[in-house]
Short mmCIF file of C-alpha atoms in Angstrom, two decimals:
data_model
loop_
_atom_site.label_atom_id
_atom_site.label_comp_id
_atom_site.label_asym_id
_atom_site.label_seq_id
_atom_site.Cartn_x
_atom_site.Cartn_y
_atom_site.Cartn_z
CA MET S 1 117.60 87.76 178.35
CA SER S 2 118.64 91.28 179.33
CA GLY S 3 117.41 92.62 176.01
CA ILE S 4 113.76 91.94 176.77
CA GLN S 5 113.55 92.65 180.52
CA ILE S 6 111.48 95.71 179.67
CA PHE S 7 108.55 93.44 178.67
CA ARG S 8 108.07 92.38 182.31
CA ASN S 9 106.88 95.86 183.23
CA VAL S 10 104.49 96.24 180.30
CA ALA S 11 100.77 95.87 180.96
CA PHE S 12 98.95 94.32 178.01
CA LYS S 13 95.22 94.62 177.41
CA ASP S 14 92.79 93.28 174.86
CA THR S 15 92.08 95.44 171.83
CA SER S 16 88.46 96.62 171.74
CA PHE S 17 87.66 95.57 168.18
CA ALA S 18 83.94 96.13 168.81
CA ASN S 19 84.51 99.91 168.84
CA LEU S 20 86.08 99.94 165.36
CA MET S 21 84.46 100.62 161.96
CA GLN S 22 81.46 102.43 163.44
CA LYS S 23 80.65 104.17 160.14
CA ARG S 24 79.69 102.01 157.17
CA ILE S 25 78.24 102.20 153.68
CA TYR S 26 74.79 100.55 153.80
CA ASN S 27 72.89 102.24 150.97
CA VAL S 28 74.33 103.28 147.61
CA LEU S 29 72.53 105.45 145.05
CA GLN S 30 73.64 104.65 141.51
CA ILE S 31 72.88 107.36 138.93
CA ALA S 32 73.35 106.02 135.41
CA THR S 33 71.76 105.86 132.00
CA LYS S 34 70.16 102.54 131.19
CA TYR S 35 73.04 101.81 128.83
CA ASP S 36 75.67 102.58 131.50
CA ALA S 37 73.81 100.43 134.01
CA PHE S 38 73.65 97.60 131.48
CA MET S 39 77.42 97.83 130.93
CA LEU S 40 78.02 97.74 134.69
CA GLU S 41 75.78 94.71 135.14
CA ASP S 42 77.10 92.84 132.12
CA ASP S 43 78.41 90.12 134.44
CA GLY S 44 75.40 90.11 136.77
CA ARG S 45 73.44 92.42 139.08
CA VAL S 46 75.52 94.87 141.08
CA ASP S 47 73.97 93.70 144.36
CA GLU S 48 74.86 90.10 143.53
CA GLN S 49 78.42 90.99 142.52
CA ILE S 50 79.01 92.90 145.75
CA PHE S 51 77.36 90.16 147.83
CA ASN S 52 79.66 87.57 146.24
CA GLU S 53 82.73 89.71 146.90
CA TYR S 54 81.74 90.23 150.54
CA THR S 55 80.99 86.53 151.01
CA SER S 56 84.31 85.41 149.50
CA LEU S 57 86.17 87.56 152.05
CA SER S 58 83.91 86.71 155.02
CA LEU S 59 82.69 90.32 155.20
CA ARG S 60 79.30 91.29 156.58
CA TYR S 61 76.75 93.98 155.73
CA PRO S 62 77.00 94.26 151.92
CA PRO S 63 75.38 97.53 150.81
CA ARG S 64 72.10 97.82 148.94
CA PHE S 65 72.13 99.53 145.53
CA THR S 66 69.30 101.74 144.25
CA GLN S 67 69.44 102.74 140.57
CA VAL S 68 68.00 105.91 139.01
CA THR S 69 68.50 107.49 135.59
CA THR S 70 67.73 111.21 136.08
CA GLU S 71 68.56 114.08 138.43
CA GLU S 72 64.90 114.33 139.45
CA GLU S 73 64.73 110.65 140.38
CA ALA S 74 67.98 110.98 142.34
CA LEU S 75 66.74 113.95 144.38
CA ASN S 76 63.47 112.15 145.06
CA GLU S 77 65.26 109.03 146.35
CA LEU S 78 67.63 111.14 148.47
CA SER S 79 64.70 112.89 150.12
CA ASN S 80 63.00 109.59 150.97
CA LEU S 81 65.91 107.36 152.00
CA GLY S 82 69.23 107.93 153.72
CA PHE S 83 72.13 107.13 151.38
CA ASP S 84 75.77 106.72 152.39
CA LEU S 85 77.34 106.92 148.92
CA ILE S 86 76.40 108.21 145.46
CA ILE S 87 77.95 106.69 142.32
CA PHE S 88 77.61 108.52 138.99
CA MET S 89 78.17 106.67 135.73
CA PRO S 90 78.40 109.49 133.16
CA ASN S 91 77.48 109.40 129.53
CA MET S 92 79.96 112.13 128.62
CA VAL S 93 78.09 113.20 125.49
CA ASP S 94 74.53 113.60 126.69
CA ARG S 95 74.70 114.54 130.36
CA ASP S 96 76.25 117.21 132.56
CA ILE S 97 76.70 114.92 135.54
CA PHE S 98 79.22 117.28 137.14
CA GLY S 99 76.60 120.02 137.30
CA THR S 100 74.14 117.53 138.78
CA ALA S 101 76.76 116.38 141.30
CA LYS S 102 77.28 119.98 142.39
CA LYS S 103 73.55 120.46 143.02
CA ILE S 104 73.35 117.24 145.03
CA LYS S 105 76.49 118.10 147.03
CA GLN S 106 75.01 121.45 147.99
CA CYS S 107 71.93 119.71 149.37
CA TYR S 108 73.74 116.69 150.87
CA PRO S 109 77.34 117.78 151.60
CA GLU S 110 78.00 114.84 153.92
CA ILE S 111 77.40 112.13 151.28
CA PRO S 112 80.53 111.07 149.32
CA ILE S 113 80.16 111.26 145.54
CA VAL S 114 82.11 108.98 143.20
CA VAL S 115 82.27 109.14 139.40
CA LEU S 116 82.76 105.76 137.72
CA THR S 117 83.73 106.21 134.07
CA PRO S 118 84.62 103.92 131.18
CA PHE S 119 88.30 104.29 130.35
CA SER S 120 89.24 106.12 127.16
CA LYS S 121 91.49 109.00 126.18
CA GLU S 122 88.43 111.10 125.30
CA VAL S 123 86.92 110.58 128.75
CA SER S 124 90.22 111.37 130.46
CA LYS S 125 90.58 114.63 128.53
CA SER S 126 86.98 115.58 129.27
CA ILE S 127 87.37 114.95 133.01
CA ALA S 128 90.59 116.99 133.11
CA ASN S 129 88.58 120.04 132.04
CA GLU S 130 85.69 119.55 134.47
CA ASP S 131 85.03 121.18 137.84
CA LEU S 132 85.53 118.26 140.24
CA SER S 133 84.92 120.24 143.44
CA ALA S 134 81.78 118.21 144.23
CA ILE S 135 83.43 114.85 143.44
CA ASP S 136 85.27 112.91 146.14
CA TYR S 137 86.83 110.32 143.80
CA VAL S 138 86.92 109.48 140.10
CA PHE S 139 87.44 105.83 139.14
CA SER S 140 87.82 104.05 135.83
CA TRP S 141 85.52 101.08 135.27
CA LEU S 142 87.65 98.23 133.95
CA GLY S 143 84.97 95.53 134.10
CA ASN S 144 86.11 94.23 137.50
CA SER S 145 83.44 93.98 140.20
CA GLU S 146 86.19 94.05 142.85
CA LEU S 147 86.52 97.77 142.12
CA LEU S 148 83.09 98.38 143.69
CA LEU S 149 84.25 96.64 146.87
CA ALA S 150 87.46 98.71 146.86
CA ILE S 151 85.51 101.97 146.44
CA ILE S 152 83.22 101.13 149.36
CA LYS S 153 86.10 100.09 151.62
CA LEU S 154 88.20 103.13 150.67
CA ILE S 155 85.40 105.48 151.70
CA GLU S 156 84.68 103.51 154.88
CA ASP S 157 88.39 103.72 155.74
CA LYS S 158 88.35 107.48 155.16
CA MET S 159 85.35 107.86 157.49
CA ASN S 160 86.71 105.62 160.26
CA ALA S 161 90.47 106.28 160.20
CA PRO S 162 90.48 109.29 162.60
CA ASP S 163 88.64 107.45 165.41
CA ASP S 164 90.12 103.98 164.85
CA THR S 165 93.74 105.15 164.80
CA LYS S 166 93.27 107.18 167.99
CA SER S 167 91.29 104.56 169.92
CA VAL S 168 93.36 101.41 169.28
CA GLY S 169 96.16 102.42 166.92
CA VAL S 170 94.85 100.85 163.71
CA GLN S 171 97.55 101.12 161.04
CA ILE S 172 97.45 102.94 157.69
CA ILE S 173 98.75 101.97 154.25
CA LEU S 174 99.21 105.14 152.19
CA LEU S 175 98.88 104.83 148.41
CA VAL S 176 100.08 107.89 146.46
CA GLU S 177 98.94 107.78 142.83
CA ASP S 178 97.29 110.31 140.51
CA SER S 179 96.52 108.10 137.50
CA ILE S 180 92.80 107.29 137.63
CA ARG S 181 93.24 104.19 135.53
CA PHE S 182 96.17 102.92 137.60
CA TYR S 183 94.71 103.38 141.08
CA SER S 184 91.42 101.94 139.80
CA SER S 185 93.39 98.82 138.94
CA THR S 186 95.68 98.78 142.00
CA LEU S 187 93.18 99.37 144.81
CA PRO S 188 91.20 96.15 144.20
CA HIS S 189 94.46 94.13 144.36
CA LEU S 190 95.52 95.96 147.49
CA TYR S 191 92.21 95.53 149.30
CA ARG S 192 91.86 91.86 148.42
CA PHE S 193 95.35 91.17 149.73
CA VAL S 194 94.84 93.14 152.97
CA LEU S 195 91.43 91.55 153.59
CA GLU S 196 92.77 88.05 152.93
CA GLN S 197 95.67 88.63 155.32
CA SER S 198 93.29 90.00 157.95
CA LEU S 199 91.15 86.89 157.52
CA GLU S 200 94.22 84.76 158.25
CA PHE S 201 94.90 86.81 161.38
CA ALA S 202 91.26 86.49 162.47
CA LYS S 203 91.48 82.69 162.37
CA GLU S 204 93.30 82.83 165.71
CA ALA S 205 90.12 84.11 167.35
CA LEU S 206 88.18 81.74 169.60
CA ASN S 207 84.84 81.94 167.81
CA GLU S 208 83.08 83.39 164.75
CA HIS S 209 82.01 86.53 166.61
CA GLN S 210 85.60 87.31 167.58
CA LYS S 211 86.73 86.61 164.01
CA THR S 212 84.29 89.20 162.71
CA LEU S 213 85.43 91.76 165.29
CA ARG S 214 89.11 91.18 164.50
CA MET S 215 88.48 91.84 160.82
CA ARG S 216 87.62 95.41 161.83
CA GLY S 217 91.19 95.90 163.02
CA ARG S 218 92.72 95.41 159.58
CA PRO S 219 95.03 98.13 158.20
CA LYS S 220 93.15 100.96 156.53
CA ILE S 221 94.09 102.26 153.09
CA LYS S 222 94.30 105.97 152.33
CA LEU S 223 94.63 107.34 148.79
CA ALA S 224 96.53 110.56 148.04
CA ARG S 225 96.51 112.03 144.52
CA THR S 226 98.84 115.02 145.00
CA TYR S 227 102.03 115.79 146.90
CA GLU S 228 100.17 118.12 149.25
CA GLU S 229 97.48 115.54 150.00
CA ALA S 230 100.15 112.89 150.68
CA ILE S 231 101.97 115.21 153.11
CA ARG S 232 98.72 116.02 154.92
CA ILE S 233 97.70 112.37 155.31
CA PHE S 234 101.19 111.37 156.43
CA ASN S 235 101.32 114.13 159.05
CA ASP S 236 97.83 113.23 160.31
CA TYR S 237 98.70 109.54 160.76
CA LYS S 238 102.49 109.60 161.13
CA ASP S 239 102.51 107.30 164.17
CA ASN S 240 100.20 104.77 162.49
CA ILE S 241 101.73 104.43 159.01
CA LEU S 242 102.35 100.76 158.25
CA GLY S 243 103.88 101.52 154.86
CA VAL S 244 103.86 103.81 151.82
CA ILE S 245 103.28 102.82 148.18
CA SER S 246 104.07 105.78 145.96
CA ASP S 247 104.29 106.70 142.30
CA ILE S 248 107.17 109.03 141.44
CA ARG S 249 105.61 111.45 138.95
CA PHE S 250 102.47 113.26 140.12
CA MET S 251 101.05 116.70 140.90
CA ARG S 252 103.00 119.03 143.18
CA GLU S 253 102.18 122.73 143.50
CA ASN S 254 99.60 122.34 140.69
CA GLU S 255 102.14 120.99 138.20
CA LYS S 256 103.34 117.53 137.21
CA ASP S 257 106.60 116.98 139.09
CA PRO S 258 108.71 114.09 137.72
CA ALA S 259 110.32 113.65 141.15
CA ALA S 260 107.34 114.34 143.44
CA GLY S 261 107.34 110.79 144.82
CA TYR S 262 111.05 110.98 145.60
CA LYS S 263 110.54 114.30 147.40
CA PHE S 264 107.59 112.97 149.38
CA CYS S 265 109.35 109.74 150.39
CA SER S 266 112.45 111.74 151.39
CA TYR S 267 110.14 113.64 153.74
CA VAL S 268 108.79 110.33 155.05
CA ARG S 269 112.34 109.11 155.70
CA LYS S 270 113.18 112.34 157.54
CA GLU S 271 110.03 112.43 159.68
CA GLY S 272 109.05 108.78 159.98
CA GLY S 273 112.35 106.92 160.01
CA PRO S 274 112.36 103.30 158.80
CA ILE S 275 108.78 103.20 157.49
CA PRO S 276 108.59 100.62 154.65
CA ILE S 277 108.37 102.29 151.23
CA ILE S 278 107.51 100.82 147.82
CA LEU S 279 108.22 103.14 144.89
CA GLU S 280 106.48 102.56 141.55
CA SER S 281 107.24 104.03 138.15
CA SER S 282 106.78 103.49 134.42
CA ASP S 283 110.38 104.65 133.99
CA PRO S 284 112.98 102.01 135.01
CA GLU S 285 115.53 104.82 135.45
CA ASN S 286 113.72 105.83 138.64
CA LEU S 287 115.09 102.74 140.36
CA LYS S 288 117.88 105.07 141.50
CA TYR S 289 115.45 106.86 143.83
CA ALA S 290 114.43 103.58 145.46
CA LYS S 291 118.06 102.62 146.05
CA GLU S 292 118.83 106.00 147.60
CA LEU S 293 115.85 105.77 149.96
CA GLY S 294 116.29 102.10 150.84
CA ALA S 295 112.90 101.37 149.27
CA SER S 296 111.56 98.60 147.07
CA PHE S 297 110.86 99.33 143.40
CA ILE S 298 108.15 98.03 141.05
CA TYR S 299 108.01 98.70 137.31
CA LYS S 300 104.40 99.75 136.67
CA GLN S 301 104.27 98.30 133.16
CA SER S 302 105.30 94.83 134.30
CA LYS S 303 102.94 92.03 133.24
CA THR S 304 103.35 90.54 136.72
CA TYR S 305 102.65 93.83 138.53
CA ALA S 306 99.95 92.46 140.86
CA ARG S 307 102.13 89.51 141.87
CA GLU S 308 105.14 91.76 142.47
CA LEU S 309 103.07 94.18 144.56
CA LYS S 310 101.83 91.34 146.76
CA LYS S 311 105.37 90.00 147.17
CA LYS S 312 106.81 93.41 148.10
CA ILE S 313 104.03 94.06 150.61
CA MET S 314 104.62 90.66 152.19
CA GLN S 315 108.33 91.40 152.46
CA ARG S 316 108.22 95.03 153.57
CA PHE S 317 104.96 95.52 155.47
CA GLY S 318 105.18 92.53 157.80
CA PHE S 319 102.36 90.40 156.40
CA GLY S 320 102.61 86.62 156.39
CA ASP S 321 105.17 84.87 158.59
CA PHE S 322 107.31 87.06 160.85
CA VAL S 323 110.86 86.32 159.70
CA ILE S 324 113.50 86.98 162.38
CA LEU S 325 116.72 88.18 160.74
CA ASN S 326 120.36 88.45 161.70
CA PRO S 327 120.93 92.25 161.66
CA GLU S 328 124.41 91.90 160.20
CA THR S 329 123.93 89.29 157.47
CA LYS S 330 120.13 89.67 156.95
CA GLU S 331 119.94 85.87 157.00
CA GLU S 332 116.82 84.20 158.37
CA ILE S 333 117.20 82.92 161.94
CA MET S 334 113.68 81.69 162.54
CA ARG S 335 110.14 82.10 161.25
CA ILE S 336 107.09 82.82 163.42
CA LYS S 337 103.75 81.78 161.91
CA ASP S 338 101.22 82.97 164.49
CA LEU S 339 100.81 84.23 168.06
CA LYS S 340 101.01 80.74 169.51
CA ASP S 341 104.29 80.19 167.68
CA LEU S 342 105.53 83.56 168.99
CA GLN S 343 104.77 82.44 172.54
CA TYR S 344 107.00 79.39 172.12
CA LYS S 345 109.87 81.19 170.37
CA MET S 346 109.97 84.62 172.04
CA MET S 347 112.73 83.72 174.51
CA LYS S 348 114.85 82.20 171.74
CA ILE S 349 115.11 85.42 169.71
CA PRO S 350 118.67 86.83 169.95
CA ASP S 351 118.93 90.24 171.66
CA ASP S 352 120.43 91.98 168.65
CA SER S 353 117.72 90.62 166.34
CA LEU S 354 115.00 91.72 168.76
CA ARG S 355 116.44 95.24 168.93
CA TYR S 356 116.71 95.32 165.13
CA HIS S 357 113.05 94.46 164.57
CA LEU S 358 111.71 96.64 167.41
CA SER S 359 113.68 99.67 166.20
CA ARG S 360 112.04 99.29 162.79
CA ASN S 361 108.52 98.93 164.20
CA HIS S 362 108.21 95.40 162.75
#
């Protein structure tokens, strides 16, 4: 086949998975009132919940949680043991946790700080008026232990993305969303799906050790909460973006812009070409932006949101079977299930279909 002669001159080499994910979260300091801690552990101890989540996804090295209730106890623990993450659970009435966070950040600027709040309108209003300069992320506790896993993995991805993308070209999924409640709900779904798909990919490894190493090569997830942050992340990882999932209304130039997502994804189209895009909105009228950009669209208030998100990611981001299409009719020509199947079917792929998929970085 003339269309794939170029492959004969390409030198392939094994990916060094062992060099990936060098920075991890091993020790977590949880600062919470006894009541907050009780609410968090309503379904069982935090350590047990995290261990169960890690085990269900064949992940290793679940972090250890240490709980304290006061600023003094927190500073004492920090001076005695190296922590990789601090989680605050604020009682908004009785405690100035943001002031405490600022003091801790000044002493330990390298440790990420997360605020995990119960969801209510009062809490949201209170947070909007706080100085969040010392806080890396704010999440809304919705009673789902998978959120803790997502928080840990999000921060690990943030720490490892610069080295892992440069060394072996690990890919990035960019989520752009400013609603604390919504990204607190979406990230657990997104991580579970990505980790499950990576587990499927790892099954092709020869042994358990190789499976574990391959899991390190999964796509990383980056969260942007403003237009400017989304632009910065996209520019930093432009050559490694697997796909973009973006809200349409979020902060741009310090104001809520009802078309910020459209403007950002227009920039992605201009600079990144055929990168898969999924637009999300609570306003069905915004479907027009998705059509204009050739993107998928999900209604955020849909009762089947999680299922639709998984389906769109499968279709647009190249997870699951690799479906070879006819470029003209978009009809399925063949389906490739794994690397062994690809080996058998590679020479049967029509030239025009091969060019179509390669040109779109599939």
